[in-house]
Amino acid sequence: MEIREIASEKITEAVCKLFTDCNYYIGDDIMNALEQARENEDSQLAKNVLTQIIDNDKIAAKEQIPMCQDTGMAVLFVEYGDRVVVDGEGFYDAVEKGVAKAYIDGCLRKSVVDDPVFDRVNTKNNTPPIIHTKIVHGDKIRITAGGKGFGSENMSSVKMLTPSAGVEGVKKAVLDAVAYAGPNPCPPIVVGVGIGGTFERAAQLAKLATFRSISKPNPDERYAALERELLDTINKMNIGPAGLGGKTTALGVNIEASPTHIAGMPVAVNICCHACRHKSIEI
Ligand code: SF4
């Protein structure tokens, strides 16, 4: 069995590029959905807000500047091949260095504080990142990274439902979270839903769901239908772009599901704003 060596500098450079790119360039899926939503809106106010968001994202890409002042906390989902050895620094140190480089060299706002309750001193380089690692078979490392703004993160929730709640309970948990969030998460939003696992697994799945393209439905048709139904219901809530009313409260609903305990059905909702930023790379 061949072991592949990857220099830690390569990982640092890749992570740095992921975070600058995701802050400068909105994904095609989001841009297409914004343009389609603008066509679809009846309200001139909603059309104007969507035009401002679209123009803003185009200027960010053209001038290579962040699309929002909140450049987010760094979150990474890593699939780490079990035949890879990182040469030089440790993998996590290389990732952290890449995050710091992106936020310092790329003039991205540093939004992380060290202690959450007492000191709250800015770490000045946006580290540490949140890294979710899965060991997979192979000789590659796949990283999906995104900067998560907290206007939307703060509107997220986890509900520990019991199985008797059924699909209606899932719908209520999602719709309650979106209604409670109202205009706060900078709509139009992307709604990530994690169902199953344990308390923390559901939350992780919900975040992972926001990192999936909104043009890719869940491969299980039952969940894909639920995504469509929830999106349709959410867009009838009239929260609208910037919370000023309209038919576009959400651009997408992505569900990730996972096996769970016979006695439970955790449902987590992670809300992402219109600056739904994520990029991937395979090394
Ligand atoms: S929620 Fe999103 S769009 Fe709103 S300020 Fe934060 S990062 Fe920016």
Coordinates of C-alpha atoms and ligand atoms in Angstrom, one line a residue:
M1 CA 0.0 0.0 0.0
E2 CA 1.5 3.3 -1.2
I3 CA 1.6 6.2 1.2
R4 CA 1.3 9.6 -0.4
E5 CA 3.2 12.6 1.1
I6 CA 1.7 16.1 0.8
A7 CA 3.7 19.1 1.9
S8 CA 2.1 21.1 4.6
E9 CA 2.7 24.3 2.6
K10 CA 0.4 23.0 -0.1
I11 CA -2.4 22.6 2.4
T12 CA -1.8 26.1 3.8
E13 CA -1.9 27.6 0.3
A14 CA -5.0 25.7 -0.7
V15 CA -6.9 26.7 2.5
C16 CA -5.9 30.3 2.1
K17 CA -7.2 30.3 -1.5
L18 CA -10.5 28.6 -0.4
F19 CA -11.2 31.4 2.1
T20 CA -10.3 34.3 -0.1
D21 CA -12.2 32.8 -3.0
C22 CA -15.3 32.1 -1.0
N23 CA -15.4 35.6 0.3
Y24 CA -14.9 37.3 -3.1
Y25 CA -16.8 35.0 -5.4
I26 CA -20.4 33.9 -4.8
G27 CA -21.3 30.5 -6.2
D28 CA -23.1 30.1 -9.5
D29 CA -26.0 28.3 -7.7
I30 CA -26.6 31.3 -5.5
M31 CA -26.2 33.9 -8.3
N32 CA -28.5 32.0 -10.6
A33 CA -31.1 31.7 -7.8
L34 CA -30.9 35.4 -7.0
E35 CA -31.4 36.4 -10.7
Q36 CA -34.3 34.0 -11.0
A37 CA -35.9 35.3 -7.8
R38 CA -35.6 38.9 -9.2
E39 CA -37.6 37.8 -12.3
N40 CA -40.1 36.1 -10.1
E41 CA -40.8 38.9 -7.6
D42 CA -44.0 41.1 -8.1
S43 CA -42.9 43.7 -5.5
Q44 CA -40.6 46.4 -6.9
L45 CA -39.0 46.8 -3.4
A46 CA -38.1 43.1 -3.4
K47 CA -36.7 43.4 -6.9
N48 CA -34.6 46.4 -5.9
V49 CA -33.2 44.6 -2.9
L50 CA -32.3 41.6 -5.0
T51 CA -30.7 43.9 -7.6
Q52 CA -28.5 45.4 -4.8
I53 CA -27.4 42.0 -3.6
I54 CA -26.6 40.9 -7.2
D55 CA -24.7 44.1 -8.0
N56 CA -22.8 43.8 -4.6
D57 CA -21.8 40.2 -5.4
K58 CA -20.6 41.2 -8.9
I59 CA -18.6 44.2 -7.6
A60 CA -17.0 41.9 -4.9
A61 CA -15.9 39.4 -7.6
K62 CA -14.7 42.1 -10.0
E63 CA -12.7 44.0 -7.4
Q64 CA -11.7 41.0 -5.3
I65 CA -13.2 42.4 -2.1
P66 CA -15.4 40.6 0.4
M67 CA -19.1 40.4 -0.5
C68 CA -20.0 41.2 3.1
Q69 CA -18.3 43.0 6.0
D70 CA -18.9 39.9 8.1
T71 CA -16.4 37.5 6.5
G72 CA -17.4 34.8 8.9
M73 CA -15.9 32.2 11.2
A74 CA -13.9 29.6 9.2
V75 CA -15.6 26.2 9.0
L76 CA -14.1 23.3 7.1
F77 CA -15.4 19.8 6.3
V78 CA -12.4 17.6 5.6
E79 CA -12.3 14.1 4.0
Y80 CA -8.9 12.9 4.8
G81 CA -7.5 9.9 2.9
D82 CA -6.0 7.2 5.1
R83 CA -3.0 6.9 2.8
V84 CA -1.9 10.5 3.2
V85 CA 0.9 11.7 5.4
V86 CA 1.4 15.5 5.7
D87 CA 5.1 16.4 5.6
G88 CA 6.2 19.4 7.6
E89 CA 3.7 20.9 10.0
G90 CA 0.8 18.9 11.3
F91 CA -2.4 19.0 9.2
Y92 CA -4.4 21.1 11.7
D93 CA -1.5 23.6 12.1
A94 CA -1.3 23.9 8.3
V95 CA -5.0 24.5 8.0
E96 CA -4.9 27.1 10.7
K97 CA -2.0 28.9 9.0
G98 CA -4.0 29.0 5.8
V99 CA -7.0 30.6 7.5
A100 CA -4.8 33.2 9.2
K101 CA -3.1 34.0 5.8
A102 CA -6.4 34.4 4.0
Y103 CA -7.8 36.7 6.6
I104 CA -4.7 38.8 7.0
D105 CA -3.4 39.0 3.4
G106 CA -6.9 39.0 1.9
C107 CA -8.0 42.0 4.1
L108 CA -11.0 39.9 5.5
R109 CA -12.5 41.0 8.8
K110 CA -11.2 39.1 11.8
S111 CA -14.2 38.0 13.7
V112 CA -13.1 35.4 16.3
V113 CA -12.6 36.0 20.0
D114 CA -10.6 33.7 22.2
D115 CA -12.8 33.1 25.3
P116 CA -16.5 33.2 24.6
V117 CA -17.8 34.6 27.9
F118 CA -15.2 36.5 29.9
D119 CA -12.3 37.9 27.9
R120 CA -13.6 38.0 24.4
V121 CA -10.3 39.2 23.0
N122 CA -10.0 39.2 19.2
T123 CA -7.4 36.6 18.1
K124 CA -6.6 39.0 15.2
N125 CA -6.2 36.3 12.5
N126 CA -9.7 34.7 12.5
T127 CA -8.4 31.5 14.1
P128 CA -9.1 28.9 15.3
P129 CA -11.2 27.5 12.6
I130 CA -13.9 24.8 13.1
I131 CA -12.7 21.6 11.4
H132 CA -14.9 18.6 10.9
T133 CA -12.7 15.6 9.8
K134 CA -13.8 12.3 8.4
I135 CA -11.1 9.7 7.6
V136 CA -11.9 8.1 4.2
H137 CA -10.1 5.4 2.2
G138 CA -7.7 6.8 -0.4
D139 CA -4.7 9.1 -1.0
K140 CA -6.4 12.5 -1.3
I141 CA -7.6 15.2 1.0
R142 CA -10.9 16.9 0.0
I143 CA -11.7 20.1 1.8
T144 CA -15.0 22.1 1.6
A145 CA -14.6 25.4 3.4
G146 CA -16.9 28.4 4.1
G147 CA -16.9 31.6 6.1
K148 CA -20.0 31.6 8.3
G149 CA -21.6 34.9 9.2
F150 CA -23.2 35.0 12.6
G151 CA -26.3 37.1 11.8
S152 CA -27.6 33.9 10.3
E153 CA -25.7 31.4 12.6
N154 CA -27.4 33.0 15.6
M155 CA -30.8 32.1 14.2
S156 CA -30.1 28.4 14.1
S157 CA -31.6 25.7 16.4
V158 CA -31.6 22.1 17.4
K159 CA -34.8 20.3 18.5
M160 CA -34.8 16.8 20.1
L161 CA -38.0 15.4 18.6
T162 CA -39.3 12.0 19.4
P163 CA -40.2 9.6 16.5
S164 CA -43.9 10.2 17.0
A165 CA -43.5 13.8 15.8
G166 CA -43.1 12.3 12.3
V167 CA -42.5 14.3 9.2
E168 CA -45.0 17.0 10.4
G169 CA -42.8 17.5 13.4
V170 CA -39.8 18.0 11.1
K171 CA -41.7 20.6 9.0
K172 CA -42.8 22.5 12.2
A173 CA -39.2 22.6 13.5
V174 CA -37.9 24.1 10.3
L175 CA -40.8 26.5 9.7
D176 CA -40.7 27.7 13.4
A177 CA -36.9 28.4 13.1
V178 CA -37.4 30.4 9.9
A179 CA -40.4 32.3 11.3
Y180 CA -38.5 33.1 14.5
A181 CA -35.4 34.3 12.5
G182 CA -37.6 36.7 10.4
P183 CA -35.4 39.4 8.8
N184 CA -32.3 38.8 11.1
P185 CA -30.4 36.3 9.0
C186 CA -30.2 38.6 5.9
P187 CA -32.7 36.9 3.7
P188 CA -33.0 35.4 1.1
I189 CA -31.6 32.6 3.1
V190 CA -30.4 29.0 2.5
V191 CA -31.9 26.6 5.1
G192 CA -29.7 23.7 6.1
V193 CA -31.6 20.9 7.9
G194 CA -29.9 18.0 9.7
I195 CA -32.1 15.1 10.7
G196 CA -31.0 12.1 12.8
G197 CA -27.8 11.1 14.5
T198 CA -27.4 12.6 18.0
F199 CA -27.7 16.2 19.2
E200 CA -24.3 17.2 17.9
R201 CA -24.5 15.1 14.7
A202 CA -27.8 16.8 13.7
A203 CA -26.2 20.2 14.1
Q204 CA -23.1 19.1 12.1
L205 CA -25.4 17.7 9.3
A206 CA -27.3 21.0 9.2
K207 CA -24.1 22.9 8.6
L208 CA -23.0 20.4 6.0
A209 CA -26.3 20.9 4.2
T210 CA -25.7 24.6 3.8
F211 CA -22.4 23.7 2.1
R212 CA -24.2 21.7 -0.6
S213 CA -25.1 23.5 -3.8
I214 CA -28.8 24.5 -3.8
S215 CA -29.0 23.2 -7.3
K216 CA -28.4 19.7 -6.1
P217 CA -31.4 18.1 -4.4
N218 CA -31.1 15.3 -1.8
P219 CA -30.6 12.0 -3.8
D220 CA -33.4 10.4 -1.8
E221 CA -36.6 11.5 -3.6
R222 CA -38.6 11.6 -0.3
Y223 CA -36.2 14.1 1.2
A224 CA -36.0 16.0 -2.2
A225 CA -39.8 16.4 -2.1
L226 CA -39.6 17.6 1.5
E227 CA -36.9 20.2 0.4
R228 CA -39.2 21.4 -2.3
E229 CA -42.3 21.6 -0.1
L230 CA -40.5 23.4 2.7
L231 CA -39.0 25.9 0.2
D232 CA -42.4 26.6 -1.2
T233 CA -44.0 27.1 2.3
I234 CA -41.1 29.3 3.5
N235 CA -41.5 31.5 0.4
K236 CA -45.1 32.1 1.2
M237 CA -44.2 33.6 4.6
N238 CA -43.7 37.0 3.0
I239 CA -40.5 37.8 5.0
G240 CA -38.8 38.5 1.6
P241 CA -35.4 39.9 0.6
A242 CA -33.9 41.9 3.5
G243 CA -37.1 41.2 5.4
L244 CA -39.1 43.8 3.5
G245 CA -41.7 41.4 2.1
G246 CA -41.8 39.4 -1.1
K247 CA -41.8 35.9 -2.5
T248 CA -38.1 35.2 -1.9
T249 CA -37.5 34.4 1.8
A250 CA -35.3 31.4 0.9
L251 CA -33.2 30.4 -2.1
G252 CA -33.0 26.8 -1.1
V253 CA -33.6 24.2 1.5
N254 CA -31.1 21.4 1.8
I255 CA -31.7 18.4 4.0
E256 CA -29.1 15.9 5.2
A257 CA -30.3 12.8 7.0
S258 CA -28.5 10.1 9.1
P259 CA -29.3 7.0 11.1
T260 CA -30.5 7.7 14.6
H261 CA -31.6 6.0 17.9
I262 CA -35.0 4.2 18.1
A263 CA -36.2 6.7 20.7
G264 CA -35.2 9.9 18.9
M265 CA -35.4 12.2 15.8
P266 CA -33.1 15.2 16.3
V267 CA -33.8 18.0 13.9
A268 CA -31.2 20.9 13.5
V269 CA -31.7 24.0 11.4
N270 CA -28.7 26.0 10.4
I271 CA -29.6 29.1 8.6
C272 CA -27.2 30.7 6.0
C273 CA -27.7 34.2 4.7
H274 CA -27.6 35.2 1.0
A275 CA -23.8 35.4 1.3
C276 CA -23.8 31.6 1.4
R277 CA -20.1 31.1 0.8
H278 CA -18.3 27.8 0.3
K279 CA -15.7 26.4 -2.0
S280 CA -14.1 22.9 -2.3
I281 CA -10.7 21.5 -3.4
E282 CA -9.2 18.1 -3.7
I283 CA -5.5 17.8 -3.0
Ligands
SF4_1 S1 -25.7 37.3 8.0 FE1 -24.6 37.1 6.1 S2 -25.1 38.8 4.8 FE2 -25.8 39.3 6.9 S3 -24.1 40.5 7.8 FE3 -23.7 38.3 8.4 S4 -22.5 37.5 6.7 FE4 -23.3 39.4 6.0

